[in-house]
């Protein structure tokens, strides 16, 4: 008999970009942002790293397109696998906000950011990214 575990959600962890190089982080409640990533668990810290990498990658991709990104935030959620070994099976990143005025360009920037994000590219978990221009 195979041992099965309950699917456990992690996060959400928020990484907030205000236009500067200093990010803000929040765990579960975006109104409680701090300059430090969450340390509730190593997984939440990993999700913050993933979110930070996406924010930096969006900045880089916007620069490649010769546009300046508007303030936005990313929400990163993880779901633990139901079988062994224990791991994050999926991570969902939601880019919240209107990165640039042009919706097609924003989609292109997010796609390019996902392709160059070193952290997401290093994970063996499935990483999905969604744009929510709100």
CSV table of N, CA, C and O in Angstrom, one decimal:
chain,number,residue,atom,x,y,z
A,1,UNK,N,0.8,-1.2,0.0
A,1,UNK,CA,0.0,0.0,0.0
A,1,UNK,C,0.9,1.2,0.0
A,1,UNK,O,1.8,1.4,0.8
A,2,UNK,N,0.6,2.1,-0.9
A,2,UNK,CA,1.4,3.4,-1.0
A,2,UNK,C,0.9,4.4,0.0
A,2,UNK,O,-0.3,4.5,0.2
A,3,UNK,N,1.9,5.1,0.6
A,3,UNK,CA,1.5,6.1,1.6
A,3,UNK,C,1.1,7.3,0.8
A,3,UNK,O,1.8,7.8,0.0
A,4,UNK,N,-0.1,7.9,1.1
A,4,UNK,CA,-0.5,9.1,0.5
A,4,UNK,C,-0.7,10.2,1.6
A,4,UNK,O,-1.1,9.9,2.7
A,5,UNK,N,-0.3,11.4,1.3
A,5,UNK,CA,-0.4,12.5,2.2
A,5,UNK,C,-1.5,13.4,1.7
A,5,UNK,O,-1.9,13.4,0.6
A,6,UNK,N,-2.0,14.3,2.6
A,6,UNK,CA,-3.0,15.3,2.2
A,6,UNK,C,-2.3,16.4,1.4
A,6,UNK,O,-1.2,16.8,1.7
A,7,UNK,N,-3.0,16.9,0.4
A,7,UNK,CA,-2.4,18.0,-0.3
A,7,UNK,C,-2.4,19.2,0.7
A,7,UNK,O,-3.4,19.5,1.3
A,8,UNK,N,-1.3,19.8,0.8
A,8,UNK,CA,-1.2,21.0,1.7
A,8,UNK,C,-0.8,22.2,0.9
A,8,UNK,O,0.2,22.2,0.2
A,9,UNK,N,-1.6,23.3,1.1
A,9,UNK,CA,-1.2,24.5,0.4
A,9,UNK,C,-0.2,25.3,1.2
A,9,UNK,O,-0.1,25.2,2.4
A,10,UNK,N,0.7,26.0,0.5
A,10,UNK,CA,1.7,26.9,1.1
A,10,UNK,C,1.4,28.3,0.5
A,10,UNK,O,1.0,28.5,-0.6
A,11,UNK,N,1.7,29.3,1.4
A,11,UNK,CA,1.5,30.7,1.0
A,11,UNK,C,0.0,31.1,1.2
A,11,UNK,O,-0.7,30.5,2.0
A,12,UNK,N,-0.4,32.1,0.5
A,12,UNK,CA,0.3,32.8,-0.5
A,12,UNK,C,1.4,33.8,0.1
A,12,UNK,O,1.3,34.3,1.2
A,13,UNK,N,2.4,33.9,-0.7
A,13,UNK,CA,3.5,34.9,-0.4
A,13,UNK,C,3.4,35.9,-1.5
A,13,UNK,O,3.3,35.6,-2.7
A,14,UNK,N,3.5,37.2,-1.1
A,14,UNK,CA,3.4,38.3,-2.0
A,14,UNK,C,4.8,39.0,-2.1
A,14,UNK,O,5.4,39.1,-1.1
A,15,UNK,N,5.2,39.4,-3.3
A,15,UNK,CA,6.3,40.2,-3.5
A,15,UNK,C,5.8,41.4,-4.2
A,15,UNK,O,5.2,41.4,-5.3
A,16,UNK,N,6.1,42.6,-3.6
A,16,UNK,CA,5.5,43.8,-4.1
A,16,UNK,C,6.6,44.7,-4.7
A,16,UNK,O,7.6,45.0,-4.0
A,17,UNK,N,6.4,45.1,-5.9
A,17,UNK,CA,7.3,46.0,-6.7
A,17,UNK,C,6.6,47.4,-6.7
A,17,UNK,O,5.5,47.5,-7.3
A,18,UNK,N,7.3,48.4,-6.2
A,18,UNK,CA,6.7,49.7,-6.2
A,18,UNK,C,7.4,50.7,-7.2
A,18,UNK,O,7.2,51.9,-7.2
A,19,UNK,N,8.3,50.1,-8.0
A,19,UNK,CA,9.0,50.9,-9.0
A,19,UNK,C,10.5,51.1,-8.6
A,19,UNK,O,11.3,51.6,-9.4
A,20,UNK,N,10.8,50.7,-7.4
A,20,UNK,CA,12.2,50.9,-6.9
A,20,UNK,C,12.9,49.5,-6.9
A,20,UNK,O,12.2,48.5,-7.3
A,21,UNK,N,14.1,49.4,-6.5
A,21,UNK,CA,14.8,48.1,-6.5
A,21,UNK,C,14.6,47.4,-5.1
A,21,UNK,O,15.0,46.3,-5.0
A,22,UNK,N,13.9,48.0,-4.2
A,22,UNK,CA,13.6,47.4,-2.9
A,22,UNK,C,12.2,46.8,-2.9
A,22,UNK,O,11.2,47.5,-3.2
A,23,UNK,N,12.1,45.5,-2.7
A,23,UNK,CA,10.9,44.8,-2.7
A,23,UNK,C,10.3,44.8,-1.3
A,23,UNK,O,11.0,44.9,-0.3
A,24,UNK,N,9.0,44.6,-1.2
A,24,UNK,CA,8.3,44.3,0.0
A,24,UNK,C,7.7,42.9,-0.1
A,24,UNK,O,7.4,42.5,-1.2
A,25,UNK,N,7.6,42.3,1.1
A,25,UNK,CA,7.1,40.9,1.1
A,25,UNK,C,6.0,40.8,2.1
A,25,UNK,O,5.9,41.5,3.1
A,26,UNK,N,5.0,39.9,1.8
A,26,UNK,CA,3.9,39.7,2.7
A,26,UNK,C,3.5,38.2,2.7
A,26,UNK,O,3.6,37.6,1.6
A,27,UNK,N,3.1,37.7,3.8
A,27,UNK,CA,2.7,36.4,4.0
A,27,UNK,C,1.2,36.4,4.3
A,27,UNK,O,0.8,37.0,5.3
A,28,UNK,N,0.4,35.9,3.4
A,28,UNK,CA,-1.1,35.8,3.4
A,28,UNK,C,-1.8,37.1,3.3
A,28,UNK,O,-2.8,37.2,2.7
A,29,UNK,N,-1.4,38.1,4.0
A,29,UNK,CA,-2.1,39.4,4.0
A,29,UNK,C,-1.1,40.5,3.5
A,29,UNK,O,-0.2,40.9,4.1
A,30,UNK,N,-1.5,41.0,2.3
A,30,UNK,CA,-0.6,42.0,1.6
A,30,UNK,C,-0.5,43.3,2.4
A,30,UNK,O,0.4,44.0,2.2
A,31,UNK,N,-1.5,43.5,3.3
A,31,UNK,CA,-1.4,44.8,4.0
A,31,UNK,C,-0.3,44.8,5.1
A,31,UNK,O,0.0,45.8,5.7
A,32,UNK,N,0.2,43.6,5.4
A,32,UNK,CA,1.3,43.5,6.4
A,32,UNK,C,2.6,43.3,5.8
A,32,UNK,O,3.4,42.4,6.2
A,33,UNK,N,3.0,44.1,4.8
A,33,UNK,CA,4.2,43.9,4.0
A,33,UNK,C,5.4,44.4,4.9
A,33,UNK,O,5.3,45.4,5.7
A,34,UNK,N,6.5,43.7,4.7
A,34,UNK,CA,7.8,44.1,5.3
A,34,UNK,C,8.9,44.0,4.3
A,34,UNK,O,8.7,43.4,3.2
A,35,UNK,N,10.1,44.5,4.6
A,35,UNK,CA,11.2,44.4,3.6
A,35,UNK,C,11.9,43.0,3.7
A,35,UNK,O,12.8,42.8,3.0
A,36,UNK,N,11.3,42.1,4.4
A,36,UNK,CA,11.9,40.8,4.6
A,36,UNK,C,11.0,39.7,4.1
A,36,UNK,O,9.8,39.7,4.4
A,37,UNK,N,11.6,38.7,3.5
A,37,UNK,CA,10.8,37.5,3.0
A,37,UNK,C,10.3,36.7,4.3
A,37,UNK,O,10.9,36.8,5.3
A,38,UNK,N,9.2,36.0,4.1
A,38,UNK,CA,8.7,35.2,5.3
A,38,UNK,C,9.6,34.1,5.6
A,38,UNK,O,10.2,33.5,4.8
A,39,UNK,N,9.6,33.8,6.9
A,39,UNK,CA,10.4,32.7,7.4
A,39,UNK,C,9.5,31.7,8.2
A,39,UNK,O,10.0,30.9,9.0
A,40,UNK,N,8.2,31.7,7.9
A,40,UNK,CA,7.3,30.8,8.6
A,40,UNK,C,7.7,29.3,8.4
A,40,UNK,O,7.6,28.5,9.2
A,41,UNK,N,8.1,29.1,7.1
A,41,UNK,CA,8.6,27.7,6.8
A,41,UNK,C,9.6,27.9,5.7
A,41,UNK,O,9.6,28.9,4.9
A,42,UNK,N,10.5,26.9,5.5
A,42,UNK,CA,11.4,27.0,4.4
A,42,UNK,C,10.7,27.0,3.0
A,42,UNK,O,11.2,27.7,2.1
A,43,UNK,N,9.6,26.4,2.9
A,43,UNK,CA,8.8,26.4,1.7
A,43,UNK,C,8.3,27.8,1.4
A,43,UNK,O,8.4,28.3,0.2
A,44,UNK,N,7.8,28.5,2.4
A,44,UNK,CA,7.4,29.9,2.2
A,44,UNK,C,8.5,30.8,1.8
A,44,UNK,O,8.4,31.7,0.9
A,45,UNK,N,9.7,30.6,2.3
A,45,UNK,CA,10.9,31.3,1.9
A,45,UNK,C,11.2,31.0,0.5
A,45,UNK,O,11.6,31.9,-0.3
A,46,UNK,N,11.1,29.8,0.1
A,46,UNK,CA,11.4,29.4,-1.3
A,46,UNK,C,10.4,30.1,-2.2
A,46,UNK,O,10.7,30.5,-3.3
A,47,UNK,N,9.1,30.1,-1.8
A,47,UNK,CA,8.1,30.8,-2.7
A,47,UNK,C,8.4,32.3,-2.8
A,47,UNK,O,8.2,32.9,-3.9
A,48,UNK,N,8.9,32.9,-1.7
A,48,UNK,CA,9.4,34.3,-1.8
A,48,UNK,C,10.5,34.5,-2.8
A,48,UNK,O,10.6,35.5,-3.5
A,49,UNK,N,11.4,33.5,-2.8
A,49,UNK,CA,12.6,33.6,-3.8
A,49,UNK,C,12.0,33.5,-5.2
A,49,UNK,O,12.5,34.2,-6.1
A,50,UNK,N,11.1,32.6,-5.4
A,50,UNK,CA,10.5,32.4,-6.7
A,50,UNK,C,9.8,33.7,-7.1
A,50,UNK,O,10.0,34.2,-8.2
A,51,UNK,N,9.0,34.3,-6.2
A,51,UNK,CA,8.4,35.6,-6.5
A,51,UNK,C,9.3,36.7,-6.8
A,51,UNK,O,9.2,37.5,-7.7
A,52,UNK,N,10.4,36.8,-6.0
A,52,UNK,CA,11.4,37.8,-6.2
A,52,UNK,C,12.1,37.7,-7.6
A,52,UNK,O,12.4,38.6,-8.3
A,53,UNK,N,12.4,36.4,-8.0
A,53,UNK,CA,13.0,36.1,-9.3
A,53,UNK,C,12.1,36.6,-10.4
A,53,UNK,O,12.5,37.2,-11.4
A,54,UNK,N,10.8,36.3,-10.3
A,54,UNK,CA,9.8,36.7,-11.3
A,54,UNK,C,9.8,38.2,-11.4
A,54,UNK,O,9.8,38.8,-12.5
A,55,UNK,N,9.7,38.9,-10.3
A,55,UNK,CA,9.7,40.4,-10.3
A,55,UNK,C,11.0,40.9,-11.0
A,55,UNK,O,10.9,41.8,-11.9
A,56,UNK,N,12.1,40.4,-10.6
A,56,UNK,CA,13.4,40.9,-11.3
A,56,UNK,C,13.3,40.5,-12.8
A,56,UNK,O,13.8,41.3,-13.6
A,57,UNK,N,12.8,39.4,-13.1
A,57,UNK,CA,12.7,39.0,-14.5
A,57,UNK,C,11.7,39.8,-15.3
A,57,UNK,O,12.0,40.1,-16.5
A,58,UNK,N,10.7,40.2,-14.7
A,58,UNK,CA,9.7,41.2,-15.3
A,58,UNK,C,10.4,42.5,-15.6
A,58,UNK,O,10.3,43.1,-16.6
A,59,UNK,N,11.2,43.0,-14.6
A,59,UNK,CA,11.9,44.2,-14.8
A,59,UNK,C,12.9,44.1,-15.9
A,59,UNK,O,13.0,45.0,-16.8
A,60,UNK,N,13.6,43.0,-16.0
A,60,UNK,CA,14.6,42.8,-17.1
A,60,UNK,C,13.8,42.7,-18.4
A,60,UNK,O,14.3,43.3,-19.4
A,61,UNK,N,12.7,41.9,-18.5
A,61,UNK,CA,12.0,41.8,-19.8
A,61,UNK,C,11.4,43.1,-20.2
A,61,UNK,O,11.4,43.4,-21.4
A,62,UNK,N,10.9,43.9,-19.3
A,62,UNK,CA,10.4,45.2,-19.6
A,62,UNK,C,11.5,46.1,-20.2
A,62,UNK,O,11.3,46.8,-21.2
A,63,UNK,N,12.7,46.0,-19.6
A,63,UNK,CA,13.8,46.8,-20.1
A,63,UNK,C,14.2,46.4,-21.5
A,63,UNK,O,14.5,47.2,-22.3
A,64,UNK,N,14.1,45.1,-21.8
A,64,UNK,CA,14.4,44.6,-23.1
A,64,UNK,C,13.4,45.2,-24.1
A,64,UNK,O,13.7,45.4,-25.3
A,65,UNK,N,12.2,45.4,-23.7
A,65,UNK,CA,11.1,46.0,-24.5
A,65,UNK,C,11.1,47.5,-24.5
A,65,UNK,O,10.3,48.1,-25.1
A,66,UNK,N,12.1,48.1,-23.8
A,66,UNK,CA,12.3,49.5,-23.7
A,66,UNK,C,11.1,50.2,-23.1
A,66,UNK,O,10.6,51.3,-23.5
A,67,UNK,N,10.5,49.6,-22.0
A,67,UNK,CA,9.4,50.2,-21.3
A,67,UNK,C,9.7,50.1,-19.8
A,67,UNK,O,10.5,49.3,-19.4
A,68,UNK,N,9.1,51.0,-19.0
A,68,UNK,CA,9.3,51.0,-17.6
A,68,UNK,C,8.0,50.3,-17.0
A,68,UNK,O,6.9,50.8,-17.2
A,69,UNK,N,8.2,49.3,-16.2
A,69,UNK,CA,7.0,48.6,-15.6
A,69,UNK,C,6.4,49.5,-14.5
A,69,UNK,O,7.1,50.2,-13.8
A,70,UNK,N,5.1,49.5,-14.5
A,70,UNK,CA,4.4,50.2,-13.4
A,70,UNK,C,4.4,49.3,-12.2
A,70,UNK,O,4.7,48.1,-12.2
A,71,UNK,N,4.1,49.9,-11.0
A,71,UNK,CA,4.1,49.0,-9.8
A,71,UNK,C,3.1,47.9,-9.9
A,71,UNK,O,2.0,48.0,-10.5
A,72,UNK,N,3.5,46.7,-9.4
A,72,UNK,CA,2.7,45.5,-9.5
A,72,UNK,C,3.1,44.6,-8.3
A,72,UNK,O,4.1,44.9,-7.6
A,73,UNK,N,2.5,43.5,-8.2
A,73,UNK,CA,2.9,42.5,-7.2
A,73,UNK,C,2.7,41.1,-7.7
A,73,UNK,O,1.9,40.9,-8.7
A,74,UNK,N,3.4,40.2,-7.2
A,74,UNK,CA,3.2,38.8,-7.5
A,74,UNK,C,2.7,38.0,-6.3
A,74,UNK,O,3.1,38.3,-5.2
A,75,UNK,N,1.8,37.1,-6.5
A,75,UNK,CA,1.3,36.2,-5.5
A,75,UNK,C,1.8,34.8,-5.8
A,75,UNK,O,1.5,34.4,-6.9
A,76,UNK,N,2.4,34.2,-4.9
A,76,UNK,CA,3.0,32.8,-5.2
A,76,UNK,C,2.3,31.9,-4.2
A,76,UNK,O,2.3,32.1,-3.0
A,77,UNK,N,1.8,30.8,-4.7
A,77,UNK,CA,1.1,29.8,-3.9
A,77,UNK,C,1.7,28.4,-4.3
A,77,UNK,O,2.0,28.2,-5.5
A,78,UNK,N,1.9,27.6,-3.4
A,78,UNK,CA,2.4,26.2,-3.6
A,78,UNK,C,1.4,25.2,-3.1
A,78,UNK,O,0.6,25.4,-2.2
A,79,UNK,N,1.5,24.0,-3.7
A,79,UNK,CA,0.7,22.9,-3.3
A,79,UNK,C,1.6,21.7,-3.1
A,79,UNK,O,2.3,21.3,-4.1
A,80,UNK,N,1.6,21.1,-1.9
A,80,UNK,CA,2.4,19.9,-1.6
A,80,UNK,C,1.9,18.7,-2.3
A,80,UNK,O,0.7,18.5,-2.4
A,81,UNK,N,2.8,17.9,-2.8
A,81,UNK,CA,2.4,16.6,-3.4
A,81,UNK,C,1.7,15.7,-2.5
A,81,UNK,O,1.9,15.7,-1.3
A,82,UNK,N,0.8,14.9,-3.0
A,82,UNK,CA,0.1,13.9,-2.1
A,82,UNK,C,0.8,12.6,-1.9
A,82,UNK,O,0.4,11.7,-1.2
A,83,UNK,N,1.9,12.4,-2.7
A,83,UNK,CA,2.7,11.2,-2.5
A,83,UNK,C,4.1,11.6,-2.2
A,83,UNK,O,4.5,12.7,-2.2
A,84,UNK,N,4.9,10.5,-1.8
A,84,UNK,CA,6.3,10.7,-1.4
A,84,UNK,C,7.2,10.8,-2.6
A,84,UNK,O,6.8,10.2,-3.6
A,85,UNK,N,8.3,11.4,-2.6
A,85,UNK,CA,8.8,12.2,-1.4
A,85,UNK,C,8.0,13.5,-1.3
A,85,UNK,O,7.5,14.1,-2.2
A,86,UNK,N,8.0,14.0,-0.1
A,86,UNK,CA,7.4,15.3,0.2
A,86,UNK,C,8.0,16.4,-0.6
A,86,UNK,O,9.3,16.5,-0.7
A,87,UNK,N,7.2,17.2,-1.4
A,87,UNK,CA,7.7,18.2,-2.2
A,87,UNK,C,6.6,19.1,-2.6
A,87,UNK,O,5.4,18.8,-2.5
A,88,UNK,N,6.9,20.3,-3.2
A,88,UNK,CA,5.9,21.2,-3.7
A,88,UNK,C,5.7,20.7,-5.1
A,88,UNK,O,6.6,20.6,-6.0
A,89,UNK,N,4.5,20.2,-5.4
A,89,UNK,CA,4.2,19.6,-6.7
A,89,UNK,C,3.9,20.7,-7.7
A,89,UNK,O,4.3,20.7,-8.9
A,90,UNK,N,3.2,21.8,-7.3
A,90,UNK,CA,2.9,22.9,-8.2
A,90,UNK,C,3.1,24.2,-7.5
A,90,UNK,O,2.8,24.3,-6.3
A,91,UNK,N,3.5,25.2,-8.3
A,91,UNK,CA,3.6,26.5,-7.8
A,91,UNK,C,2.8,27.4,-8.8
A,91,UNK,O,3.0,27.3,-10.0
A,92,UNK,N,2.0,28.3,-8.3
A,92,UNK,CA,1.2,29.2,-9.1
A,92,UNK,C,1.7,30.6,-8.8
A,92,UNK,O,1.6,31.0,-7.6
A,93,UNK,N,2.1,31.3,-9.8
A,93,UNK,CA,2.5,32.7,-9.6
A,93,UNK,C,1.5,33.6,-10.4
A,93,UNK,O,1.2,33.4,-11.6
A,94,UNK,N,0.9,34.5,-9.7
A,94,UNK,CA,-0.1,35.4,-10.3
A,94,UNK,C,0.5,36.8,-10.2
A,94,UNK,O,0.8,37.3,-9.2
A,95,UNK,N,0.8,37.4,-11.4
A,95,UNK,CA,1.3,38.8,-11.5
A,95,UNK,C,0.1,39.7,-11.5
A,95,UNK,O,-0.8,39.6,-12.4
A,96,UNK,N,0.0,40.4,-10.4
A,96,UNK,CA,-1.2,41.3,-10.2
A,96,UNK,C,-0.9,42.7,-10.5
A,96,UNK,O,0.0,43.3,-9.9
A,97,UNK,N,-1.7,43.3,-11.4
A,97,UNK,CA,-1.5,44.7,-11.7
A,97,UNK,C,-1.2,44.9,-13.2
A,97,UNK,O,-0.9,43.9,-13.9
A,98,UNK,N,-1.3,46.1,-13.6
A,98,UNK,CA,-1.1,46.4,-15.0
A,98,UNK,C,0.4,46.8,-15.2
A,98,UNK,O,0.8,47.9,-14.8
A,99,UNK,N,1.2,45.9,-15.6
A,99,UNK,CA,2.6,46.1,-15.7
A,99,UNK,C,2.9,47.2,-16.7
A,99,UNK,O,3.7,48.1,-16.4
A,100,UNK,N,2.2,47.2,-17.8
A,100,UNK,CA,2.3,48.3,-18.8
A,100,UNK,C,0.9,48.5,-19.4
A,100,UNK,O,0.1,47.6,-19.2
A,101,UNK,N,0.7,49.6,-20.1
A,101,UNK,CA,-0.6,49.9,-20.6
A,101,UNK,C,-1.1,49.0,-21.7
A,101,UNK,O,-2.2,48.8,-21.8
A,102,UNK,N,-0.1,48.4,-22.4
A,102,UNK,CA,-0.5,47.5,-23.6
A,102,UNK,C,-0.6,46.1,-23.1
A,102,UNK,O,0.4,45.5,-22.7
A,103,UNK,N,-1.8,45.5,-23.1
A,103,UNK,CA,-2.1,44.2,-22.6
A,103,UNK,C,-1.3,43.1,-23.3
A,103,UNK,O,-0.8,42.2,-22.7
A,104,UNK,N,-1.1,43.2,-24.6
A,104,UNK,CA,-0.3,42.3,-25.4
A,104,UNK,C,1.1,42.3,-25.0
A,104,UNK,O,1.8,41.3,-24.9
A,105,UNK,N,1.6,43.5,-24.8
A,105,UNK,CA,3.0,43.7,-24.4
A,105,UNK,C,3.2,43.1,-23.0
A,105,UNK,O,4.2,42.5,-22.7
A,106,UNK,N,2.3,43.3,-22.1
A,106,UNK,CA,2.4,42.8,-20.8
A,106,UNK,C,2.4,41.3,-20.8
A,106,UNK,O,3.2,40.7,-20.1
A,107,UNK,N,1.6,40.6,-21.6
A,107,UNK,CA,1.7,39.2,-21.8
A,107,UNK,C,3.0,38.7,-22.3
A,107,UNK,O,3.6,37.7,-21.8
A,108,UNK,N,3.6,39.4,-23.2
A,108,UNK,CA,4.9,39.1,-23.8
A,108,UNK,C,6.0,39.2,-22.7
A,108,UNK,O,6.9,38.4,-22.6
A,109,UNK,N,5.9,40.3,-21.9
A,109,UNK,CA,6.9,40.5,-20.8
A,109,UNK,C,6.8,39.4,-19.8
A,109,UNK,O,7.8,38.9,-19.4
A,110,UNK,N,5.6,39.0,-19.4
A,110,UNK,CA,5.4,37.9,-18.4
A,110,UNK,C,5.9,36.6,-19.0
A,110,UNK,O,6.6,35.9,-18.3
A,111,UNK,N,5.7,36.3,-20.2
A,111,UNK,CA,6.1,35.1,-20.8
A,111,UNK,C,7.7,35.1,-20.9
A,111,UNK,O,8.3,34.1,-20.6
A,112,UNK,N,8.2,36.2,-21.3
A,112,UNK,CA,9.7,36.3,-21.3
A,112,UNK,C,10.3,36.2,-19.9
A,112,UNK,O,11.3,35.5,-19.7
A,113,UNK,N,9.6,36.8,-19.0
A,113,UNK,CA,10.1,36.7,-17.6
A,113,UNK,C,10.2,35.3,-17.1
A,113,UNK,O,11.1,34.9,-16.4
A,114,UNK,N,9.1,34.6,-17.4
A,114,UNK,CA,9.0,33.2,-16.9
A,114,UNK,C,10.2,32.4,-17.6
A,114,UNK,O,10.8,31.5,-16.9
A,115,UNK,N,10.5,32.7,-18.8
A,115,UNK,CA,11.5,31.9,-19.5
A,115,UNK,C,12.9,32.1,-19.0
A,115,UNK,O,13.8,31.3,-19.1
A,116,UNK,N,13.2,33.3,-18.4
A,116,UNK,CA,14.5,33.6,-17.9
A,116,UNK,C,14.7,33.6,-16.4
A,116,UNK,O,15.8,33.7,-15.9
A,117,UNK,N,13.6,33.3,-15.7
A,117,UNK,CA,13.7,33.2,-14.2
A,117,UNK,C,14.5,32.0,-13.8
A,117,UNK,O,14.1,30.8,-13.9
A,118,UNK,N,15.7,32.3,-13.2
A,118,UNK,CA,16.6,31.2,-12.8
A,118,UNK,C,16.0,30.3,-11.8
A,118,UNK,O,16.1,29.1,-11.8
A,119,UNK,N,15.2,30.9,-10.8
A,119,UNK,CA,14.7,30.1,-9.7
A,119,UNK,C,13.6,29.1,-10.3
A,119,UNK,O,13.7,27.9,-10.0
A,120,UNK,N,12.7,29.6,-11.1
A,120,UNK,CA,11.6,28.7,-11.6
A,120,UNK,C,12.3,27.6,-12.6
A,120,UNK,O,11.8,26.5,-12.6
A,121,UNK,N,13.3,28.0,-13.3
A,121,UNK,CA,13.9,27.1,-14.2
A,121,UNK,C,14.7,26.0,-13.5
A,121,UNK,O,15.1,25.0,-14.0
A,122,UNK,N,15.1,26.3,-12.2
A,122,UNK,CA,15.8,25.3,-11.4
A,122,UNK,C,15.0,24.3,-10.7
A,122,UNK,O,15.4,23.3,-10.2
A,123,UNK,N,13.7,24.6,-10.6
A,123,UNK,CA,12.8,23.7,-9.8
A,123,UNK,C,12.3,22.6,-10.7
A,123,UNK,O,12.0,22.8,-11.9
A,124,UNK,N,12.1,21.4,-10.1
A,124,UNK,CA,11.5,20.3,-10.9
A,124,UNK,C,10.0,20.3,-10.8
A,124,UNK,O,9.4,19.5,-11.4
A,125,UNK,N,9.5,21.2,-10.0
A,125,UNK,CA,8.0,21.3,-9.8
A,125,UNK,C,7.4,22.0,-11.0
A,125,UNK,O,8.1,22.8,-11.7
A,126,UNK,N,6.2,21.8,-11.3
A,126,UNK,CA,5.5,22.5,-12.3
A,126,UNK,C,5.3,23.9,-11.8
A,126,UNK,O,4.8,24.1,-10.7
A,127,UNK,N,5.7,24.9,-12.6
A,127,UNK,CA,5.5,26.3,-12.2
A,127,UNK,C,4.6,26.9,-13.3
A,127,UNK,O,4.9,26.9,-14.5
A,128,UNK,N,3.4,27.5,-12.8
A,128,UNK,CA,2.5,28.1,-13.7
A,128,UNK,C,2.5,29.6,-13.4
A,128,UNK,O,2.6,30.0,-12.3
A,129,UNK,N,2.4,30.4,-14.4
A,129,UNK,CA,2.3,31.9,-14.2
A,129,UNK,C,1.1,32.4,-14.9
A,129,UNK,O,0.8,32.1,-16.0
A,130,UNK,N,0.4,33.3,-14.2
A,130,UNK,CA,-0.8,33.9,-14.7
A,130,UNK,C,-0.7,35.4,-14.6
A,130,UNK,O,-0.2,35.9,-13.6
A,131,UNK,N,-1.2,36.2,-15.6
A,131,UNK,CA,-1.3,37.6,-15.5
A,131,UNK,C,-2.7,38.0,-15.2
A,131,UNK,O,-3.7,37.6,-15.8
A,132,UNK,N,-2.9,38.8,-14.1
A,132,UNK,CA,-4.2,39.4,-13.7
A,132,UNK,C,-4.0,40.9,-13.7
A,132,UNK,O,-3.6,41.5,-12.7
A,133,UNK,N,-4.3,41.5,-14.8
A,133,UNK,CA,-4.2,43.0,-14.9
A,133,UNK,C,-5.2,43.7,-14.0
A,133,UNK,O,-5.1,45.0,-13.9
A,134,UNK,N,-6.1,43.1,-13.4
A,134,UNK,CA,-7.0,43.6,-12.5
A,134,UNK,C,-7.9,44.7,-13.1
A,134,UNK,O,-8.4,45.6,-12.8
